[in-house]
Amino acid sequence: MNLKVKYWFYFLLLFFGLYIFRLKAVLDIPFKAGDEIRIKAVLQKEPVVKGDKQSFKLKGITIQTDRFPEVHFGDKLEAQGILKTPKGTTFLPSFYLSYPKVSIRGETKKSISFFLVNFKNSLEKIIFSHLPQNQASLMAGILLGTKSGMEKNLFEALKKTGTLHIVVASGMNIALLAGPLLEFLSRVIKRRLAIFLALILVFCYALMLSFEPPILRAAIMASFFYLAQALGRESTGLWTLGLSLGLMLLVSPLLLFDLSFQLSGLATLGLMTLSSKLTKIFNKVKLLKPIAPDLGETLGAMVLTTPVIVFNFSFFNPLSIIPNLLILFLIPYLMILGIFICFSGLGSSFLASVFSFLAYIPLTYILGMIKLFSYI
């Protein structure tokens, strides 16, 4: 057996052994559906608000309740009710409390995560105060991954057209943040110090977005990549991706069954392994040559994610590649404009209005494309 293959074999054997051990520990739940329980915990993520309802998680259990009283990240909560299990539940532990008695017992001490989440909420308010509802929802989703203020018909249109991923914070956010940030810092301070500072800021951004799986995966990959640079080592994409996903699974084994984790990992794998090959093929077709890179990247990600989407939603729109091609090129520019809107809005409402006007046109175009293709 080749030495390299042997190392990989032993590495994977060790990983799967550790993973099964961790998964077994997580699946060992001391309660069952029908039990009356009382949960006391600190809210680790802002609730999802839809109309007159809100939902959030306490110790892994979903709480579905009225919008009021409002609860926020960092609140000490107590919820009491009867445990229920969603229909179609698999072997995974999945419980929820429907309209339990919820009471606020105070706030935790102010921490960096508390300030970052509150800062994110402030940025959301700036976006929604300078753009119309649908445009603001789209911008907040692109920049901050938030969907709380999104109207149901827009959410359904995004899902139907296969463009929902644009309002989910992803590795693209980290890539667009880390690269320019490191380039700027490297001009001001030494390269190694710039890398260290850039990674701190990247993880602050990831923490602000509640360490969503796609964001955390990208932040860890960026860490490996830039640390390898600082040490003068090479870092291969597939090795970095595998190590990042493996670390996340060992810390949180149930992530393997998380849809956003699956889609993020598969999309990244598709981009790394298929995109360049597909781009070369499309470059040979004269008509497709101008859009070959975008087409290659879009299809590269779709090839591996489509089976998962079909399995989970029993739905796939084969025409989804068209709206994706028509709008994806605008996302980096909208992220930059979104950053300008947010940070100028902290000091000058006029400047924020100017940048909002510039963002309004591409945002309206994207909404128009989504609406058009949702009817097809």
CSV table of C-alpha atoms in Angstrom, one decimal:
chain,number,residue,atom,x,y,z
A,1,MET,CA,0.0,0.0,0.0
A,2,ASN,CA,1.3,3.5,-1.0
A,3,LEU,CA,2.6,5.3,2.1
A,4,LYS,CA,0.4,8.4,1.4
A,5,VAL,CA,-2.7,6.2,1.0
A,6,LYS,CA,-1.8,4.4,4.2
A,7,TYR,CA,-1.6,7.7,6.1
A,8,TRP,CA,-5.0,8.7,4.8
A,9,PHE,CA,-6.5,5.4,5.7
A,10,TYR,CA,-5.3,5.6,9.3
A,11,PHE,CA,-6.4,9.2,9.5
A,12,LEU,CA,-9.9,8.5,8.3
A,13,LEU,CA,-10.1,5.4,10.6
A,14,LEU,CA,-9.2,7.6,13.6
A,15,PHE,CA,-11.6,10.3,12.5
A,16,PHE,CA,-14.6,8.0,12.1
A,17,GLY,CA,-13.9,6.3,15.4
A,18,LEU,CA,-13.8,9.7,17.2
A,19,TYR,CA,-16.9,10.8,15.3
A,20,ILE,CA,-19.0,7.8,16.2
A,21,PHE,CA,-17.9,8.2,19.8
A,22,ARG,CA,-19.0,11.8,19.8
A,23,LEU,CA,-22.2,11.1,18.0
A,24,LYS,CA,-23.2,8.4,20.4
A,25,ALA,CA,-22.7,10.8,23.3
A,26,VAL,CA,-24.9,13.4,21.7
A,27,LEU,CA,-27.7,10.9,20.9
A,28,ASP,CA,-27.9,9.8,24.5
A,29,ILE,CA,-30.9,12.0,25.5
A,30,PRO,CA,-32.4,11.8,29.0
A,31,PHE,CA,-35.9,12.6,28.0
A,32,LYS,CA,-38.6,11.7,25.4
A,33,ALA,CA,-41.6,13.1,23.6
A,34,GLY,CA,-44.5,13.7,26.0
A,35,ASP,CA,-42.3,14.6,28.9
A,36,GLU,CA,-43.0,17.9,30.7
A,37,ILE,CA,-39.7,19.8,31.0
A,38,ARG,CA,-38.3,23.1,32.2
A,39,ILE,CA,-35.3,24.5,30.3
A,40,LYS,CA,-33.1,27.2,31.7
A,41,ALA,CA,-30.5,28.6,29.3
A,42,VAL,CA,-29.0,31.7,27.7
A,43,LEU,CA,-30.3,32.5,24.2
A,44,GLN,CA,-27.3,32.0,21.9
A,45,LYS,CA,-28.9,33.4,18.7
A,46,GLU,CA,-31.4,36.0,17.8
A,47,PRO,CA,-34.9,34.5,17.3
A,48,VAL,CA,-36.4,34.1,13.9
A,49,VAL,CA,-39.5,36.4,13.7
A,50,LYS,CA,-42.3,35.7,11.2
A,51,GLY,CA,-45.4,37.8,11.6
A,52,ASP,CA,-46.8,37.4,15.1
A,53,LYS,CA,-44.6,34.3,15.9
A,54,GLN,CA,-41.0,33.8,16.8
A,55,SER,CA,-38.9,30.7,17.2
A,56,PHE,CA,-35.5,30.1,18.8
A,57,LYS,CA,-33.5,27.2,20.4
A,58,LEU,CA,-32.6,26.5,24.0
A,59,LYS,CA,-30.2,23.6,24.6
A,60,GLY,CA,-31.0,22.2,21.1
A,61,ILE,CA,-34.8,22.3,21.6
A,62,THR,CA,-36.8,24.5,19.3
A,63,ILE,CA,-39.2,26.9,21.0
A,64,GLN,CA,-42.2,28.1,19.0
A,65,THR,CA,-44.1,31.0,20.7
A,66,ASP,CA,-45.7,34.4,20.3
A,67,ARG,CA,-43.7,37.3,19.1
A,68,PHE,CA,-44.2,39.0,22.5
A,69,PRO,CA,-42.5,39.3,24.9
A,70,GLU,CA,-39.5,39.9,22.7
A,71,VAL,CA,-36.4,37.9,23.5
A,72,HIS,CA,-32.9,38.7,22.3
A,73,PHE,CA,-29.4,37.2,22.2
A,74,GLY,CA,-27.9,37.0,25.7
A,75,ASP,CA,-31.2,36.8,27.6
A,76,LYS,CA,-31.5,34.3,30.4
A,77,LEU,CA,-34.7,32.4,29.6
A,78,GLU,CA,-36.8,29.7,31.2
A,79,ALA,CA,-39.3,27.7,29.1
A,80,GLN,CA,-41.7,25.1,30.5
A,81,GLY,CA,-43.9,22.8,28.4
A,82,ILE,CA,-44.6,19.4,26.9
A,83,LEU,CA,-42.0,18.0,24.6
A,84,LYS,CA,-43.2,17.2,21.1
A,85,THR,CA,-41.5,15.5,18.1
A,86,PRO,CA,-41.9,16.7,14.5
A,87,LYS,CA,-43.6,14.4,12.1
A,88,GLY,CA,-41.3,12.2,10.0
A,89,THR,CA,-38.5,12.4,12.7
A,90,THR,CA,-35.5,10.1,12.0
A,91,PHE,CA,-33.3,8.5,14.6
A,92,LEU,CA,-31.9,12.0,15.4
A,93,PRO,CA,-33.0,13.7,18.5
A,94,SER,CA,-35.5,16.4,17.4
A,95,PHE,CA,-37.8,18.0,19.9
A,96,TYR,CA,-39.8,21.2,20.2
A,97,LEU,CA,-42.0,23.1,22.6
A,98,SER,CA,-45.1,24.7,21.1
A,99,TYR,CA,-46.2,27.9,22.9
A,100,PRO,CA,-44.7,26.9,26.3
A,101,LYS,CA,-44.5,29.3,29.2
A,102,VAL,CA,-41.5,31.5,28.5
A,103,SER,CA,-40.1,33.9,31.0
A,104,ILE,CA,-37.0,36.2,30.9
A,105,ARG,CA,-34.8,35.8,34.0
A,106,GLY,CA,-32.3,38.5,33.1
A,107,GLU,CA,-29.3,39.1,30.9
A,108,THR,CA,-25.8,37.6,30.8
A,109,LYS,CA,-22.8,39.7,31.5
A,110,LYS,CA,-21.8,41.8,28.5
A,111,SER,CA,-19.3,39.8,26.3
A,112,ILE,CA,-17.8,40.3,22.9
A,113,SER,CA,-20.4,38.1,21.3
A,114,PHE,CA,-23.1,40.2,23.0
A,115,PHE,CA,-21.7,43.4,21.5
A,116,LEU,CA,-21.2,41.9,18.1
A,117,VAL,CA,-24.8,40.6,17.8
A,118,ASN,CA,-26.1,44.0,19.0
A,119,PHE,CA,-23.9,45.6,16.4
A,120,LYS,CA,-25.4,43.3,13.8
A,121,ASN,CA,-28.9,44.4,14.9
A,122,SER,CA,-27.9,48.0,14.6
A,123,LEU,CA,-26.6,47.4,11.0
A,124,GLU,CA,-29.9,45.7,10.1
A,125,LYS,CA,-31.8,48.7,11.3
A,126,ILE,CA,-29.7,51.0,9.2
A,127,ILE,CA,-30.4,48.9,6.1
A,128,PHE,CA,-34.2,48.7,6.7
A,129,SER,CA,-34.3,52.5,7.4
A,130,HIS,CA,-32.7,53.4,4.1
A,131,LEU,CA,-34.2,50.9,1.6
A,132,PRO,CA,-37.8,49.6,0.8
A,133,GLN,CA,-38.9,46.4,2.6
A,134,ASN,CA,-38.0,43.9,-0.2
A,135,GLN,CA,-34.8,45.5,-1.2
A,136,ALA,CA,-33.8,45.8,2.5
A,137,SER,CA,-34.6,42.2,3.1
A,138,LEU,CA,-32.5,41.2,0.1
A,139,MET,CA,-29.5,43.4,1.2
A,140,ALA,CA,-29.7,42.2,4.8
A,141,GLY,CA,-29.7,38.6,3.7
A,142,ILE,CA,-26.8,39.1,1.3
A,143,LEU,CA,-24.6,40.9,3.8
A,144,LEU,CA,-25.7,39.6,7.2
A,145,GLY,CA,-27.5,36.3,6.4
A,146,THR,CA,-30.7,37.5,8.1
A,147,LYS,CA,-34.2,36.5,6.9
A,148,SER,CA,-36.4,37.7,9.8
A,149,GLY,CA,-37.8,40.7,8.0
A,150,MET,CA,-38.3,38.9,4.7
A,151,GLU,CA,-41.9,38.6,3.3
A,152,LYS,CA,-43.1,35.0,2.8
A,153,ASN,CA,-43.8,35.5,-1.0
A,154,LEU,CA,-40.2,36.7,-1.5
A,155,PHE,CA,-38.8,33.8,0.5
A,156,GLU,CA,-40.9,31.3,-1.6
A,157,ALA,CA,-39.8,32.9,-4.9
A,158,LEU,CA,-36.2,32.6,-3.9
A,159,LYS,CA,-36.7,29.0,-3.0
A,160,LYS,CA,-38.6,28.3,-6.2
A,161,THR,CA,-36.0,29.9,-8.5
A,162,GLY,CA,-33.0,28.2,-6.7
A,163,THR,CA,-31.6,31.5,-5.6
A,164,LEU,CA,-32.2,31.2,-1.9
A,165,HIS,CA,-28.5,30.8,-1.3
A,166,ILE,CA,-27.9,34.5,-2.1
A,167,VAL,CA,-29.6,35.5,1.2
A,168,VAL,CA,-27.7,32.9,3.2
A,169,ALA,CA,-24.4,34.0,4.7
A,170,SER,CA,-21.8,31.8,3.1
A,171,GLY,CA,-18.2,31.3,2.2
A,172,MET,CA,-18.5,34.0,-0.4
A,173,ASN,CA,-19.0,36.5,2.4
A,174,ILE,CA,-15.7,35.4,4.0
A,175,ALA,CA,-13.8,35.3,0.7
A,176,LEU,CA,-14.9,38.9,-0.1
A,177,LEU,CA,-14.1,40.1,3.4
A,178,ALA,CA,-10.8,38.3,4.0
A,179,GLY,CA,-9.0,39.0,0.7
A,180,PRO,CA,-9.3,42.8,0.5
A,181,LEU,CA,-9.0,43.1,4.3
A,182,LEU,CA,-5.6,41.3,4.3
A,183,GLU,CA,-4.5,43.2,1.3
A,184,PHE,CA,-5.2,46.5,3.0
A,185,LEU,CA,-3.6,45.5,6.3
A,186,SER,CA,-0.5,44.2,4.6
A,187,ARG,CA,0.1,47.7,3.2
A,188,VAL,CA,0.0,49.1,6.7
A,189,ILE,CA,1.7,46.5,8.9
A,190,LYS,CA,3.9,43.4,8.5
A,191,ARG,CA,2.4,40.5,6.6
A,192,ARG,CA,2.3,38.0,9.5
A,193,LEU,CA,0.7,40.5,11.8
A,194,ALA,CA,-1.7,41.5,9.1
A,195,ILE,CA,-2.7,37.8,8.7
A,196,PHE,CA,-3.3,37.5,12.5
A,197,LEU,CA,-5.4,40.6,12.7
A,198,ALA,CA,-7.4,39.8,9.5
A,199,LEU,CA,-8.2,36.4,11.0
A,200,ILE,CA,-9.4,37.9,14.2
A,201,LEU,CA,-11.7,40.3,12.3
A,202,VAL,CA,-13.0,37.4,10.1
A,203,PHE,CA,-13.9,35.3,13.2
A,204,CYS,CA,-15.6,38.4,14.7
A,205,TYR,CA,-17.7,38.6,11.6
A,206,ALA,CA,-18.4,34.9,11.8
A,207,LEU,CA,-19.4,35.3,15.5
A,208,MET,CA,-21.6,38.3,14.6
A,209,LEU,CA,-23.4,35.9,12.2
A,210,SER,CA,-23.8,33.3,15.1
A,211,PHE,CA,-21.2,30.9,13.6
A,212,GLU,CA,-23.6,29.7,10.9
A,213,PRO,CA,-22.1,26.4,9.5
A,214,PRO,CA,-21.2,27.8,6.0
A,215,ILE,CA,-19.6,30.9,7.6
A,216,LEU,CA,-17.7,28.9,10.2
A,217,ARG,CA,-16.5,26.5,7.6
A,218,ALA,CA,-15.2,29.3,5.4
A,219,ALA,CA,-13.6,31.1,8.4
A,220,ILE,CA,-11.7,27.9,9.4
A,221,MET,CA,-10.6,27.3,5.9
A,222,ALA,CA,-9.3,30.9,5.6
A,223,SER,CA,-7.4,30.4,8.9
A,224,PHE,CA,-5.6,27.3,7.6
A,225,PHE,CA,-4.9,28.9,4.3
A,226,TYR,CA,-3.5,32.2,5.7
A,227,LEU,CA,-1.6,30.5,8.5
A,228,ALA,CA,0.1,28.3,6.0
A,229,GLN,CA,1.1,31.4,4.1
A,230,ALA,CA,2.5,33.0,7.3
A,231,LEU,CA,4.6,29.8,7.9
A,232,GLY,CA,5.7,29.6,4.3
A,233,ARG,CA,3.9,26.4,3.6
A,234,GLU,CA,1.5,25.3,0.8
A,235,SER,CA,-2.1,24.6,1.6
A,236,THR,CA,-4.2,22.5,-0.8
A,237,GLY,CA,-7.9,23.3,-1.1
A,238,LEU,CA,-9.2,19.8,-0.6
A,239,TRP,CA,-7.0,19.1,2.4
A,240,THR,CA,-8.2,22.4,4.0
A,241,LEU,CA,-11.8,21.7,3.2
A,242,GLY,CA,-11.6,18.1,4.7
A,243,LEU,CA,-9.8,19.3,7.8
A,244,SER,CA,-12.3,22.1,8.4
A,245,LEU,CA,-15.4,19.9,8.0
A,246,GLY,CA,-13.8,17.2,10.2
A,247,LEU,CA,-13.1,19.6,13.0
A,248,MET,CA,-16.6,21.0,12.9
A,249,LEU,CA,-18.1,17.5,13.0
A,250,LEU,CA,-16.0,16.4,16.0
A,251,VAL,CA,-17.1,19.5,17.9
A,252,SER,CA,-20.7,19.3,16.8
A,253,PRO,CA,-21.5,15.8,15.4
A,254,LEU,CA,-25.1,16.6,14.5
A,255,LEU,CA,-23.9,19.1,11.9
A,256,LEU,CA,-23.6,16.2,9.5
A,257,PHE,CA,-27.4,16.2,9.3
A,258,ASP,CA,-27.7,20.0,9.0
A,259,LEU,CA,-28.8,21.0,5.5
A,260,SER,CA,-26.8,24.2,5.3
A,261,PHE,CA,-23.6,22.3,6.4
A,262,GLN,CA,-24.2,19.7,3.7
A,263,LEU,CA,-24.9,22.2,0.9
A,264,SER,CA,-22.0,24.4,1.9
A,265,GLY,CA,-19.5,21.5,1.9
A,266,LEU,CA,-20.8,20.0,-1.3
A,267,ALA,CA,-20.9,23.4,-3.1
A,268,THR,CA,-17.3,24.1,-2.1
A,269,LEU,CA,-16.2,20.6,-3.1
A,270,GLY,CA,-17.9,21.1,-6.5
A,271,LEU,CA,-16.2,24.5,-7.0
A,272,MET,CA,-12.8,22.9,-6.2
A,273,THR,CA,-13.1,19.8,-8.3
A,274,LEU,CA,-15.5,20.5,-11.2
A,275,SER,CA,-15.6,24.2,-11.9
A,276,SER,CA,-12.3,24.5,-13.7
A,277,LYS,CA,-13.0,21.4,-15.8
A,278,LEU,CA,-16.4,22.7,-16.8
A,279,THR,CA,-15.1,26.1,-17.6
A,280,LYS,CA,-12.5,24.6,-20.0
A,281,ILE,CA,-15.4,22.8,-21.8
A,282,PHE,CA,-17.5,25.9,-22.1
A,283,ASN,CA,-14.6,27.9,-23.3
A,284,LYS,CA,-14.5,25.7,-26.4
A,285,VAL,CA,-18.0,26.8,-27.3
A,286,LYS,CA,-17.9,30.2,-28.9
A,287,LEU,CA,-21.3,31.2,-27.8
A,288,LEU,CA,-20.7,30.3,-24.2
A,289,LYS,CA,-17.1,31.7,-23.9
A,290,PRO,CA,-18.0,35.1,-22.4
A,291,ILE,CA,-19.9,33.4,-19.6
A,292,ALA,CA,-17.7,30.3,-19.3
A,293,PRO,CA,-16.2,31.1,-15.8
A,294,ASP,CA,-19.6,31.9,-14.3
A,295,LEU,CA,-21.3,29.0,-15.9
A,296,GLY,CA,-18.5,26.6,-14.8
A,297,GLU,CA,-18.7,27.8,-11.2
A,298,THR,CA,-22.5,27.7,-11.1
A,299,LEU,CA,-22.8,24.2,-12.6
A,300,GLY,CA,-19.8,23.0,-10.5
A,301,ALA,CA,-21.7,23.8,-7.3
A,302,MET,CA,-25.1,22.6,-8.6
A,303,VAL,CA,-23.9,19.2,-9.7
A,304,LEU,CA,-23.2,18.1,-6.1
A,305,THR,CA,-25.9,20.1,-4.3
A,306,THR,CA,-28.8,19.2,-6.5
A,307,PRO,CA,-29.3,15.6,-5.2
A,308,VAL,CA,-29.4,16.9,-1.7
A,309,ILE,CA,-31.9,19.6,-2.6
A,310,VAL,CA,-34.2,17.2,-4.4
A,311,PHE,CA,-34.0,14.7,-1.5
A,312,ASN,CA,-34.9,17.4,1.1
A,313,PHE,CA,-37.5,19.4,-0.8
A,314,SER,CA,-38.7,16.9,-3.5
A,315,PHE,CA,-38.4,19.8,-5.9
A,316,PHE,CA,-35.8,21.0,-8.4
A,317,ASN,CA,-36.0,23.7,-11.0
A,318,PRO,CA,-33.8,22.8,-14.0
A,319,LEU,CA,-34.0,26.4,-15.2
A,320,SER,CA,-32.5,27.7,-11.9
A,321,ILE,CA,-29.1,28.1,-13.6
A,322,ILE,CA,-30.5,31.0,-15.7
A,323,PRO,CA,-31.6,33.3,-12.8
A,324,ASN,CA,-28.3,32.4,-11.0
A,325,LEU,CA,-26.3,33.5,-14.0
A,326,LEU,CA,-28.3,36.7,-14.4
A,327,ILE,CA,-27.8,37.8,-10.8
A,328,LEU,CA,-24.8,36.2,-9.1
A,329,PHE,CA,-22.3,38.6,-10.8
A,330,LEU,CA,-23.9,41.5,-8.8
A,331,ILE,CA,-23.6,40.0,-5.3
A,332,PRO,CA,-19.9,41.1,-4.7
A,333,TYR,CA,-20.8,44.7,-5.6
A,334,LEU,CA,-23.9,44.6,-3.5
A,335,MET,CA,-21.9,43.3,-0.5
A,336,ILE,CA,-19.5,46.3,-0.9
A,337,LEU,CA,-22.4,48.7,-1.2
A,338,GLY,CA,-24.0,47.1,1.8
A,339,ILE,CA,-20.9,47.7,3.9
A,340,PHE,CA,-20.8,51.3,2.8
A,341,ILE,CA,-24.5,51.7,3.7
A,342,CYS,CA,-24.0,50.2,7.1
A,343,PHE,CA,-20.9,52.0,8.2
A,344,SER,CA,-21.8,55.4,6.7
A,345,GLY,CA,-25.2,55.1,8.4
A,346,LEU,CA,-23.4,55.0,11.7
A,347,GLY,CA,-22.3,58.6,11.2
A,348,SER,CA,-24.2,60.1,8.3
A,349,SER,CA,-27.8,59.3,7.2
A,350,PHE,CA,-27.2,61.3,4.1
A,351,LEU,CA,-24.2,59.3,2.9
A,352,ALA,CA,-26.1,56.1,3.7
A,353,SER,CA,-29.0,57.3,1.5
A,354,VAL,CA,-26.6,58.0,-1.3
A,355,PHE,CA,-25.2,54.4,-1.2
A,356,SER,CA,-28.7,53.0,-0.7
A,357,PHE,CA,-29.8,54.7,-3.9
A,358,LEU,CA,-26.8,53.1,-5.8
A,359,ALA,CA,-27.8,49.7,-4.3
A,360,TYR,CA,-31.5,50.2,-5.0
A,361,ILE,CA,-31.2,49.7,-8.8
A,362,PRO,CA,-29.3,46.3,-8.8
A,363,LEU,CA,-31.4,45.1,-5.9
A,364,THR,CA,-34.6,45.9,-7.8
A,365,TYR,CA,-33.2,44.2,-10.9
A,366,ILE,CA,-32.5,41.0,-8.9
A,367,LEU,CA,-36.0,41.1,-7.4
A,368,GLY,CA,-37.4,41.5,-10.9
A,369,MET,CA,-35.5,38.5,-12.2
A,370,ILE,CA,-36.5,36.4,-9.2
A,371,LYS,CA,-40.2,37.3,-9.6
A,372,LEU,CA,-40.1,36.6,-13.4
A,373,PHE,CA,-38.5,33.2,-13.1
A,374,SER,CA,-40.7,32.2,-10.1
A,375,TYR,CA,-43.6,32.2,-12.6
A,376,ILE,CA,-41.9,29.8,-15.0
